[in-house]
Amino acid sequence: MPKTILQGRPSHQLRSLATLLGTTAAVLARRCVGRPMVPQWSAAFEIGTLFFRRQFIHALALPDIADSRAYFDSLYTVVVANPDVDQRPSAAGEPRGDWFIPRGHSSTLTLLYFHGGGYAFYGAVSRHFIAMLAQMLQVPIFAPDYRLTPEHPHPAQIDDGLAAYRHLLGTGIEPERLIVGGDSAGGHLALMLLAKLPAAGLPQPALAIALSPWTDIGRRGASQFGNDRYDMVQGCQTLQYGAWLKAGTNFTDAELSPIHQSYRATAPLYLQAGGKEILVDMIRDFAKGLQQQGGPVRLDVWPHMTHEFHAYGHTLPQSQQAIDSLRAAMAWATSADGMALPANAQTEIDTLVLHSQQQP
């Protein structure tokens, strides 16, 4: 059953609780007069979207990033209160992070997964999402606790990502049994990592998965600001996150954006997005660019969904379908039998290029 958790400073808890109650009242009042924000949304989904939008707006308005993180962490909801997953921190001498291991799993795969949060947040809600994902995918996940902005601009994150990838290979995990993935900024990191592997002299994984990935740290597409009214993340926030990522460096937007990288000799990529999210246009542009490069890529867009709709797990049909599709993609990438969506998935398939041969 879903569970709401309050923690941290009492003043943050009270403001967050007031925001949740006010959001709930406003949504229910509009729906009583037949005015849902999106007719295809449930009341719970609309409340969640607007609540987290307001939480992010207030958190980013605070003058201290540590306080921003504490505020955002003060109230969150998990759809699986106690995932059937063993969570343990990495050992001394290993890259900093956590293992999420489903109890009783039989998978021979490992998923290296980078959390979202604009490179500036790693909240408890993200850790709960990764635990839920491990349970639903039935695959062990290592989630690096990579360094965050604004304290640590680029290249801290890609350096930490490469260190984690090297470490997993060094433990004996074969690249053919390794999946790389992430959501939002974590999707950005997964995609940048994939592009950097050739220069680092490292083999490609079996597959890369990216959920609502941030593919351009600059301005791109009408949805970046045009979908502000629907999404929990706002277009102006992506520009702030981008400014923090390159702060004090000479890197350009193009150098730090997956959309400007080469993927001609990389692993297959499976991308998922929501049709109402601010990043959907840049994700489509990225997928089309990969198609032009001749890379194996698939993009599925759930038309009425927002950024990171996967967090709703089994409580939202579209989220369940998306995670089922991730399992199908992972099975395809490690068996070369052909990537296919579950029969009940209702998605808009923008780009579909499937290569069954093993990538170099």
mmCIF file of C-alpha atoms in Angstrom:
data_model
loop_
_atom_site.group_PDB
_atom_site.id
_atom_site.type_symbol
_atom_site.label_atom_id
_atom_site.label_comp_id
_atom_site.label_asym_id
_atom_site.label_seq_id
_atom_site.Cartn_x
_atom_site.Cartn_y
_atom_site.Cartn_z
ATOM 1 C CA MET A 1 0.000 0.000 0.000
ATOM 2 C CA PRO A 2 1.225 3.549 -0.701
ATOM 3 C CA LYS A 3 2.652 5.293 2.328
ATOM 4 C CA THR A 4 3.357 8.965 3.065
ATOM 5 C CA ILE A 5 6.510 9.657 5.065
ATOM 6 C CA LEU A 6 7.352 12.814 7.023
ATOM 7 C CA GLN A 7 10.878 13.403 8.257
ATOM 8 C CA GLY A 8 13.422 16.066 9.128
ATOM 9 C CA ARG A 9 12.919 19.596 10.389
ATOM 10 C CA PRO A 10 9.408 20.215 11.793
ATOM 11 C CA SER A 11 9.023 23.512 9.916
ATOM 12 C CA HIS A 12 9.768 21.748 6.627
ATOM 13 C CA GLN A 13 7.326 18.978 7.493
ATOM 14 C CA LEU A 14 4.549 21.433 8.297
ATOM 15 C CA ARG A 15 5.014 23.423 5.092
ATOM 16 C CA SER A 16 5.170 20.241 3.002
ATOM 17 C CA LEU A 17 2.063 18.845 4.667
ATOM 18 C CA ALA A 18 0.214 22.130 4.091
ATOM 19 C CA THR A 19 1.271 22.018 0.436
ATOM 20 C CA LEU A 20 -0.025 18.474 0.078
ATOM 21 C CA LEU A 21 -3.361 19.270 1.734
ATOM 22 C CA GLY A 22 -3.805 22.471 -0.265
ATOM 23 C CA THR A 23 -2.962 20.706 -3.517
ATOM 24 C CA THR A 24 -5.381 17.891 -2.730
ATOM 25 C CA ALA A 25 -8.208 20.298 -1.923
ATOM 26 C CA ALA A 26 -7.639 22.332 -5.101
ATOM 27 C CA VAL A 27 -7.540 19.260 -7.360
ATOM 28 C CA LEU A 28 -10.661 17.714 -5.842
ATOM 29 C CA ALA A 29 -12.532 21.024 -6.051
ATOM 30 C CA ARG A 30 -11.723 21.380 -9.766
ATOM 31 C CA ARG A 31 -12.744 17.813 -10.428
ATOM 32 C CA CYS A 32 -16.055 18.325 -8.657
ATOM 33 C CA VAL A 33 -16.952 20.854 -11.347
ATOM 34 C CA GLY A 34 -15.588 18.720 -14.183
ATOM 35 C CA ARG A 35 -12.223 20.441 -14.677
ATOM 36 C CA PRO A 36 -9.403 17.896 -14.382
ATOM 37 C CA MET A 37 -6.041 19.152 -15.601
ATOM 38 C CA VAL A 38 -5.820 16.213 -18.045
ATOM 39 C CA PRO A 39 -8.939 14.066 -18.519
ATOM 40 C CA GLN A 40 -6.843 10.876 -18.711
ATOM 41 C CA TRP A 41 -5.264 11.475 -15.302
ATOM 42 C CA SER A 42 -6.577 10.049 -12.056
ATOM 43 C CA ALA A 43 -7.043 12.417 -9.137
ATOM 44 C CA ALA A 44 -4.092 10.801 -7.351
ATOM 45 C CA PHE A 45 -1.795 11.305 -10.344
ATOM 46 C CA GLU A 46 -2.831 14.947 -10.698
ATOM 47 C CA ILE A 47 -2.295 15.585 -6.983
ATOM 48 C CA GLY A 48 1.124 13.945 -7.095
ATOM 49 C CA THR A 49 2.230 15.911 -10.160
ATOM 50 C CA LEU A 50 1.175 19.294 -8.761
ATOM 51 C CA PHE A 51 2.478 18.554 -5.274
ATOM 52 C CA PHE A 52 5.975 17.665 -6.452
ATOM 53 C CA ARG A 53 5.997 20.655 -8.804
ATOM 54 C CA ARG A 54 5.333 22.954 -5.848
ATOM 55 C CA GLN A 55 7.908 21.136 -3.730
ATOM 56 C CA PHE A 56 10.608 21.603 -6.361
ATOM 57 C CA ILE A 57 9.722 25.269 -6.866
ATOM 58 C CA HIS A 58 9.988 26.023 -3.143
ATOM 59 C CA ALA A 59 13.104 23.897 -2.642
ATOM 60 C CA LEU A 60 14.978 25.647 -5.446
ATOM 61 C CA ALA A 61 13.929 29.078 -4.112
ATOM 62 C CA LEU A 62 15.768 28.449 -0.832
ATOM 63 C CA PRO A 63 19.187 30.125 -0.659
ATOM 64 C CA ASP A 64 21.129 27.078 0.579
ATOM 65 C CA ILE A 65 21.247 23.833 -1.418
ATOM 66 C CA ALA A 66 21.537 21.735 1.741
ATOM 67 C CA ASP A 67 18.309 23.300 2.993
ATOM 68 C CA SER A 68 16.728 22.711 -0.430
ATOM 69 C CA ARG A 69 17.521 19.009 -0.167
ATOM 70 C CA ALA A 70 16.262 18.798 3.399
ATOM 71 C CA TYR A 71 12.997 20.476 2.436
ATOM 72 C CA PHE A 72 12.402 18.243 -0.563
ATOM 73 C CA ASP A 73 13.056 15.181 1.609
ATOM 74 C CA SER A 74 10.616 16.282 4.337
ATOM 75 C CA LEU A 75 7.547 14.614 2.789
ATOM 76 C CA TYR A 76 7.324 11.948 0.140
ATOM 77 C CA THR A 77 5.117 9.030 -0.821
ATOM 78 C CA VAL A 78 6.199 5.502 -1.693
ATOM 79 C CA VAL A 79 3.915 3.068 -3.502
ATOM 80 C CA VAL A 80 5.659 -0.003 -2.046
ATOM 81 C CA ALA A 81 6.288 0.643 1.638
ATOM 82 C CA ASN A 82 8.605 -2.325 2.157
ATOM 83 C CA PRO A 83 10.064 -3.676 -1.097
ATOM 84 C CA ASP A 84 11.219 -7.282 -0.904
ATOM 85 C CA VAL A 85 14.772 -6.108 -1.481
ATOM 86 C CA ASP A 86 17.978 -6.240 0.545
ATOM 87 C CA GLN A 87 19.692 -2.861 0.538
ATOM 88 C CA ARG A 88 23.315 -2.510 1.600
ATOM 89 C CA PRO A 89 25.951 0.169 1.151
ATOM 90 C CA SER A 90 29.060 -0.499 -0.875
ATOM 91 C CA ALA A 91 32.060 -1.820 1.023
ATOM 92 C CA ALA A 92 35.197 0.109 1.918
ATOM 93 C CA GLY A 93 37.362 0.658 -1.134
ATOM 94 C CA GLU A 94 34.409 0.390 -3.534
ATOM 95 C CA PRO A 95 32.727 3.321 -5.303
ATOM 96 C CA ARG A 96 30.246 4.980 -2.954
ATOM 97 C CA GLY A 97 26.710 3.766 -3.483
ATOM 98 C CA ASP A 98 24.149 1.141 -2.554
ATOM 99 C CA TRP A 99 23.210 -2.343 -3.704
ATOM 100 C CA PHE A 100 19.522 -3.174 -4.076
ATOM 101 C CA ILE A 101 19.179 -6.947 -4.352
ATOM 102 C CA PRO A 102 15.745 -8.597 -4.796
ATOM 103 C CA ARG A 103 15.284 -11.438 -2.355
ATOM 104 C CA GLY A 104 15.114 -14.803 -4.092
ATOM 105 C CA HIS A 105 15.933 -13.467 -7.565
ATOM 106 C CA SER A 106 17.463 -15.750 -10.186
ATOM 107 C CA SER A 107 18.779 -13.134 -12.619
ATOM 108 C CA THR A 108 22.337 -13.266 -13.905
ATOM 109 C CA LEU A 109 22.149 -9.597 -14.938
ATOM 110 C CA THR A 110 23.337 -6.523 -13.062
ATOM 111 C CA LEU A 111 21.911 -3.036 -13.546
ATOM 112 C CA LEU A 112 24.182 -0.042 -12.937
ATOM 113 C CA TYR A 113 21.593 2.643 -12.265
ATOM 114 C CA PHE A 114 22.076 6.396 -11.908
ATOM 115 C CA HIS A 115 19.443 8.286 -9.905
ATOM 116 C CA GLY A 116 17.694 11.440 -11.074
ATOM 117 C CA GLY A 117 17.369 14.782 -9.327
ATOM 118 C CA GLY A 118 18.915 17.298 -11.725
ATOM 119 C CA TYR A 119 22.401 16.291 -10.503
ATOM 120 C CA ALA A 120 21.605 18.358 -7.389
ATOM 121 C CA PHE A 121 19.286 16.055 -5.363
ATOM 122 C CA TYR A 122 19.441 12.455 -4.174
ATOM 123 C CA GLY A 123 16.418 12.174 -1.940
ATOM 124 C CA ALA A 124 14.921 9.298 -0.021
ATOM 125 C CA VAL A 125 12.154 9.073 -2.627
ATOM 126 C CA SER A 126 14.809 8.234 -5.263
ATOM 127 C CA ARG A 127 16.229 5.446 -3.108
ATOM 128 C CA HIS A 128 12.751 4.023 -2.605
ATOM 129 C CA PHE A 129 12.132 4.166 -6.354
ATOM 130 C CA ILE A 130 15.342 2.243 -7.061
ATOM 131 C CA ALA A 131 14.369 -0.394 -4.489
ATOM 132 C CA MET A 132 10.940 -0.730 -6.107
ATOM 133 C CA LEU A 133 12.563 -0.976 -9.534
ATOM 134 C CA ALA A 134 14.862 -3.766 -8.324
ATOM 135 C CA GLN A 135 11.838 -5.667 -7.021
ATOM 136 C CA MET A 136 9.772 -5.188 -10.177
ATOM 137 C CA LEU A 137 12.649 -6.011 -12.551
ATOM 138 C CA GLN A 138 13.985 -8.824 -10.346
ATOM 139 C CA VAL A 139 17.531 -7.685 -11.108
ATOM 140 C CA PRO A 140 20.278 -6.608 -8.662
ATOM 141 C CA ILE A 141 20.970 -2.883 -8.940
ATOM 142 C CA PHE A 142 24.055 -0.922 -7.965
ATOM 143 C CA ALA A 143 23.189 2.768 -7.584
ATOM 144 C CA PRO A 144 26.261 5.018 -7.261
ATOM 145 C CA ASP A 145 26.019 7.914 -4.839
ATOM 146 C CA TYR A 146 27.764 10.179 -7.323
ATOM 147 C CA ARG A 147 28.861 13.687 -6.390
ATOM 148 C CA LEU A 148 26.218 16.383 -6.729
ATOM 149 C CA THR A 149 26.093 19.900 -8.084
ATOM 150 C CA PRO A 150 26.421 22.762 -7.371
ATOM 151 C CA GLU A 151 29.237 21.693 -5.033
ATOM 152 C CA HIS A 152 30.774 19.402 -7.661
ATOM 153 C CA PRO A 153 30.354 20.451 -11.312
ATOM 154 C CA HIS A 154 31.320 18.367 -14.336
ATOM 155 C CA PRO A 155 33.334 16.136 -14.704
ATOM 156 C CA ALA A 156 32.703 14.814 -11.167
ATOM 157 C CA GLN A 157 29.574 12.880 -12.178
ATOM 158 C CA ILE A 158 30.988 11.171 -15.278
ATOM 159 C CA ASP A 159 34.185 10.382 -13.381
ATOM 160 C CA ASP A 160 32.138 8.706 -10.646
ATOM 161 C CA GLY A 161 30.061 6.876 -13.254
ATOM 162 C CA LEU A 162 33.133 5.536 -15.028
ATOM 163 C CA ALA A 163 34.643 4.477 -11.706
ATOM 164 C CA ALA A 164 31.492 2.505 -10.854
ATOM 165 C CA TYR A 165 31.421 0.880 -14.302
ATOM 166 C CA ARG A 166 35.092 -0.111 -14.068
ATOM 167 C CA HIS A 167 34.537 -1.507 -10.599
ATOM 168 C CA LEU A 168 31.647 -3.732 -11.657
ATOM 169 C CA LEU A 169 33.658 -5.098 -14.576
ATOM 170 C CA GLY A 170 36.566 -5.649 -12.195
ATOM 171 C CA THR A 171 34.406 -7.841 -9.961
ATOM 172 C CA GLY A 172 33.990 -10.292 -12.839
ATOM 173 C CA ILE A 173 30.655 -9.114 -14.225
ATOM 174 C CA GLU A 174 30.742 -9.677 -17.968
ATOM 175 C CA PRO A 175 29.727 -6.671 -20.092
ATOM 176 C CA GLU A 176 27.202 -8.913 -21.879
ATOM 177 C CA ARG A 177 25.396 -9.314 -18.532
ATOM 178 C CA LEU A 178 25.611 -5.658 -17.519
ATOM 179 C CA ILE A 179 22.872 -3.058 -18.138
ATOM 180 C CA VAL A 180 23.415 0.694 -17.662
ATOM 181 C CA GLY A 181 20.473 2.950 -16.902
ATOM 182 C CA GLY A 182 19.088 5.983 -15.148
ATOM 183 C CA ASP A 183 16.209 8.439 -14.920
ATOM 184 C CA SER A 184 16.170 12.162 -15.719
ATOM 185 C CA ALA A 185 19.672 13.506 -14.938
ATOM 186 C CA GLY A 186 20.626 9.907 -14.198
ATOM 187 C CA GLY A 187 19.515 9.092 -17.739
ATOM 188 C CA HIS A 188 21.776 11.911 -18.929
ATOM 189 C CA LEU A 189 24.657 10.327 -17.025
ATOM 190 C CA ALA A 190 23.941 6.856 -18.412
ATOM 191 C CA LEU A 191 23.893 8.222 -21.979
ATOM 192 C CA MET A 192 27.076 10.265 -21.479
ATOM 193 C CA LEU A 193 28.789 7.236 -19.955
ATOM 194 C CA LEU A 194 27.894 5.109 -22.970
ATOM 195 C CA ALA A 195 29.420 7.688 -25.314
ATOM 196 C CA LYS A 196 32.601 7.957 -23.220
ATOM 197 C CA LEU A 197 33.345 4.221 -22.989
ATOM 198 C CA PRO A 198 35.247 3.917 -26.309
ATOM 199 C CA ALA A 199 37.724 6.661 -25.364
ATOM 200 C CA ALA A 200 38.150 5.057 -21.937
ATOM 201 C CA GLY A 201 39.003 1.725 -23.546
ATOM 202 C CA LEU A 202 36.067 -0.020 -21.873
ATOM 203 C CA PRO A 203 33.628 -2.478 -23.448
ATOM 204 C CA GLN A 204 30.003 -1.601 -24.065
ATOM 205 C CA PRO A 205 27.278 -3.057 -21.825
ATOM 206 C CA ALA A 206 24.492 -5.231 -23.190
ATOM 207 C CA LEU A 207 21.983 -2.367 -23.135
ATOM 208 C CA ALA A 208 21.400 1.172 -21.915
ATOM 209 C CA ILE A 209 17.980 2.204 -20.611
ATOM 210 C CA ALA A 210 16.991 5.812 -19.980
ATOM 211 C CA LEU A 211 13.734 6.926 -18.350
ATOM 212 C CA SER A 212 12.739 10.521 -19.149
ATOM 213 C CA PRO A 213 16.399 11.322 -19.915
ATOM 214 C CA TRP A 214 17.742 14.878 -20.025
ATOM 215 C CA THR A 215 19.415 14.894 -23.451
ATOM 216 C CA ASP A 216 20.309 18.584 -23.892
ATOM 217 C CA ILE A 217 21.370 20.853 -21.025
ATOM 218 C CA GLY A 218 20.505 23.943 -23.089
ATOM 219 C CA ARG A 219 17.249 25.007 -24.738
ATOM 220 C CA ARG A 220 15.582 22.537 -27.102
ATOM 221 C CA GLY A 221 12.047 21.914 -28.261
ATOM 222 C CA ALA A 222 8.702 23.562 -27.613
ATOM 223 C CA SER A 223 7.862 21.123 -24.808
ATOM 224 C CA GLN A 224 10.707 22.370 -22.582
ATOM 225 C CA PHE A 225 8.577 25.347 -21.615
ATOM 226 C CA GLY A 226 5.307 24.537 -23.355
ATOM 227 C CA ASN A 227 4.629 21.566 -21.056
ATOM 228 C CA ASP A 228 5.324 23.498 -17.844
ATOM 229 C CA ARG A 229 1.601 23.513 -17.031
ATOM 230 C CA TYR A 230 1.496 19.709 -17.001
ATOM 231 C CA ASP A 231 4.824 18.562 -15.609
ATOM 232 C CA MET A 232 6.300 18.419 -12.121
ATOM 233 C CA VAL A 233 9.630 19.734 -13.467
ATOM 234 C CA GLN A 234 9.742 23.188 -15.046
ATOM 235 C CA GLY A 235 11.762 24.307 -18.056
ATOM 236 C CA CYS A 236 13.586 27.043 -16.139
ATOM 237 C CA GLN A 237 14.777 24.438 -13.641
ATOM 238 C CA THR A 238 16.608 22.502 -16.357
ATOM 239 C CA LEU A 239 18.552 25.656 -17.205
ATOM 240 C CA GLN A 240 19.495 26.074 -13.532
ATOM 241 C CA TYR A 241 20.662 22.462 -13.330
ATOM 242 C CA GLY A 242 22.679 22.964 -16.524
ATOM 243 C CA ALA A 243 24.308 26.118 -15.149
ATOM 244 C CA TRP A 244 25.312 24.232 -11.993
ATOM 245 C CA LEU A 245 26.697 21.323 -14.026
ATOM 246 C CA LYS A 246 29.121 23.530 -15.964
ATOM 247 C CA ALA A 247 29.710 26.179 -13.251
ATOM 248 C CA GLY A 248 33.289 27.432 -13.114
ATOM 249 C CA THR A 249 34.309 25.360 -16.144
ATOM 250 C CA ASN A 250 34.841 26.103 -19.830
ATOM 251 C CA PHE A 251 32.577 23.296 -21.031
ATOM 252 C CA THR A 252 29.848 24.180 -23.514
ATOM 253 C CA ASP A 253 26.252 22.962 -23.533
ATOM 254 C CA ALA A 254 27.075 20.801 -26.560
ATOM 255 C CA GLU A 255 30.026 19.109 -24.841
ATOM 256 C CA LEU A 256 27.821 18.163 -21.871
ATOM 257 C CA SER A 257 24.738 17.068 -23.812
ATOM 258 C CA PRO A 258 24.101 13.510 -25.030
ATOM 259 C CA ILE A 259 22.353 14.839 -28.120
ATOM 260 C CA HIS A 260 25.713 16.065 -29.451
ATOM 261 C CA GLN A 261 27.658 12.835 -28.778
ATOM 262 C CA SER A 262 28.445 9.944 -31.103
ATOM 263 C CA TYR A 263 26.671 6.624 -30.598
ATOM 264 C CA ARG A 264 27.829 4.839 -33.748
ATOM 265 C CA ALA A 265 29.551 2.030 -31.859
ATOM 266 C CA THR A 266 27.586 1.806 -28.647
ATOM 267 C CA ALA A 267 25.222 -0.665 -27.038
ATOM 268 C CA PRO A 268 21.524 -0.594 -27.976
ATOM 269 C CA LEU A 269 19.487 2.107 -26.246
ATOM 270 C CA TYR A 270 15.936 1.867 -24.962
ATOM 271 C CA LEU A 271 14.327 5.213 -24.076
ATOM 272 C CA GLN A 272 11.006 5.936 -22.384
ATOM 273 C CA ALA A 273 9.210 9.252 -21.948
ATOM 274 C CA GLY A 274 5.863 10.840 -21.153
ATOM 275 C CA GLY A 275 4.045 12.837 -23.793
ATOM 276 C CA LYS A 276 3.241 15.621 -21.303
ATOM 277 C CA GLU A 277 6.752 16.036 -19.893
ATOM 278 C CA ILE A 278 8.948 19.030 -20.611
ATOM 279 C CA LEU A 279 11.799 16.886 -21.972
ATOM 280 C CA VAL A 280 9.792 14.917 -24.536
ATOM 281 C CA ASP A 281 10.832 16.989 -27.567
ATOM 282 C CA MET A 282 14.538 16.773 -26.802
ATOM 283 C CA ILE A 283 14.178 13.035 -26.149
ATOM 284 C CA ARG A 284 12.520 12.612 -29.542
ATOM 285 C CA ASP A 285 15.284 14.680 -31.181
ATOM 286 C CA PHE A 286 17.910 12.533 -29.487
ATOM 287 C CA ALA A 287 16.285 9.294 -30.675
ATOM 288 C CA LYS A 288 15.995 10.604 -34.235
ATOM 289 C CA GLY A 289 19.648 11.642 -34.146
ATOM 290 C CA LEU A 290 20.675 8.159 -33.069
ATOM 291 C CA GLN A 291 18.590 6.673 -35.849
ATOM 292 C CA GLN A 292 20.439 8.881 -38.346
ATOM 293 C CA GLN A 293 23.752 7.682 -36.892
ATOM 294 C CA GLY A 294 22.645 4.107 -37.527
ATOM 295 C CA GLY A 295 22.579 3.197 -33.855
ATOM 296 C CA PRO A 296 20.120 0.687 -32.389
ATOM 297 C CA VAL A 297 17.526 2.708 -30.497
ATOM 298 C CA ARG A 298 13.919 2.425 -29.433
ATOM 299 C CA LEU A 299 11.836 5.233 -27.955
ATOM 300 C CA ASP A 300 8.410 4.656 -26.411
ATOM 301 C CA VAL A 301 6.280 7.622 -25.369
ATOM 302 C CA TRP A 302 3.227 7.206 -23.117
ATOM 303 C CA PRO A 303 1.069 10.036 -24.520
ATOM 304 C CA HIS A 304 -0.540 11.488 -21.360
ATOM 305 C CA MET A 305 2.255 10.844 -18.884
ATOM 306 C CA THR A 306 4.661 13.256 -17.197
ATOM 307 C CA HIS A 307 8.317 13.180 -16.211
ATOM 308 C CA GLU A 308 9.311 9.982 -14.382
ATOM 309 C CA PHE A 309 5.794 8.532 -14.294
ATOM 310 C CA HIS A 310 7.501 5.200 -13.584
ATOM 311 C CA ALA A 311 7.586 6.110 -9.879
ATOM 312 C CA TYR A 312 3.942 5.065 -9.514
ATOM 313 C CA GLY A 313 4.854 1.410 -9.991
ATOM 314 C CA HIS A 314 1.984 -1.058 -9.985
ATOM 315 C CA THR A 315 -0.535 1.632 -8.926
ATOM 316 C CA LEU A 316 -0.574 3.203 -12.411
ATOM 317 C CA PRO A 317 -1.174 1.055 -15.529
ATOM 318 C CA GLN A 318 1.195 3.118 -17.672
ATOM 319 C CA SER A 319 3.961 2.799 -15.085
ATOM 320 C CA GLN A 320 3.465 -0.952 -14.833
ATOM 321 C CA GLN A 321 3.530 -1.229 -18.626
ATOM 322 C CA ALA A 322 6.719 0.823 -18.874
ATOM 323 C CA ILE A 323 8.550 -1.286 -16.301
ATOM 324 C CA ASP A 324 7.297 -4.485 -17.956
ATOM 325 C CA SER A 325 8.753 -3.102 -21.195
ATOM 326 C CA LEU A 326 12.097 -2.529 -19.476
ATOM 327 C CA ARG A 327 12.133 -6.200 -18.503
ATOM 328 C CA ALA A 328 11.342 -7.162 -22.100
ATOM 329 C CA ALA A 329 14.143 -4.945 -23.415
ATOM 330 C CA MET A 330 16.638 -6.408 -20.959
ATOM 331 C CA ALA A 331 15.634 -9.918 -21.975
ATOM 332 C CA TRP A 332 16.044 -8.997 -25.640
ATOM 333 C CA ALA A 333 19.452 -7.407 -25.179
ATOM 334 C CA THR A 334 20.854 -10.482 -23.471
ATOM 335 C CA SER A 335 19.218 -13.094 -25.707
ATOM 336 C CA ALA A 336 18.952 -11.345 -29.111
ATOM 337 C CA ASP A 337 15.458 -12.780 -29.576
ATOM 338 C CA GLY A 338 13.898 -9.444 -30.513
ATOM 339 C CA MET A 339 12.659 -6.531 -28.414
ATOM 340 C CA ALA A 340 8.891 -6.465 -28.003
ATOM 341 C CA LEU A 341 6.412 -4.588 -25.849
ATOM 342 C CA PRO A 342 3.859 -6.449 -23.766
ATOM 343 C CA ALA A 343 0.613 -6.844 -25.689
ATOM 344 C CA ASN A 344 -1.335 -4.500 -23.395
ATOM 345 C CA ALA A 345 1.052 -1.532 -23.622
ATOM 346 C CA GLN A 346 -0.533 1.586 -25.113
ATOM 347 C CA THR A 347 2.342 3.713 -26.331
ATOM 348 C CA GLU A 348 3.357 5.944 -29.180
ATOM 349 C CA ILE A 349 6.437 4.339 -30.716
ATOM 350 C CA ASP A 350 8.444 7.176 -32.245
ATOM 351 C CA THR A 351 11.611 5.385 -33.277
ATOM 352 C CA LEU A 352 12.271 1.705 -33.742
ATOM 353 C CA VAL A 353 15.627 0.439 -34.969
ATOM 354 C CA LEU A 354 16.532 -3.026 -33.773
ATOM 355 C CA HIS A 355 19.906 -4.646 -34.416
ATOM 356 C CA SER A 356 20.132 -8.233 -33.255
ATOM 357 C CA GLN A 357 23.889 -8.557 -33.702
ATOM 358 C CA GLN A 358 26.198 -8.082 -30.719
ATOM 359 C CA GLN A 359 27.524 -4.537 -30.576
ATOM 360 C CA PRO A 360 31.314 -4.059 -30.680
#
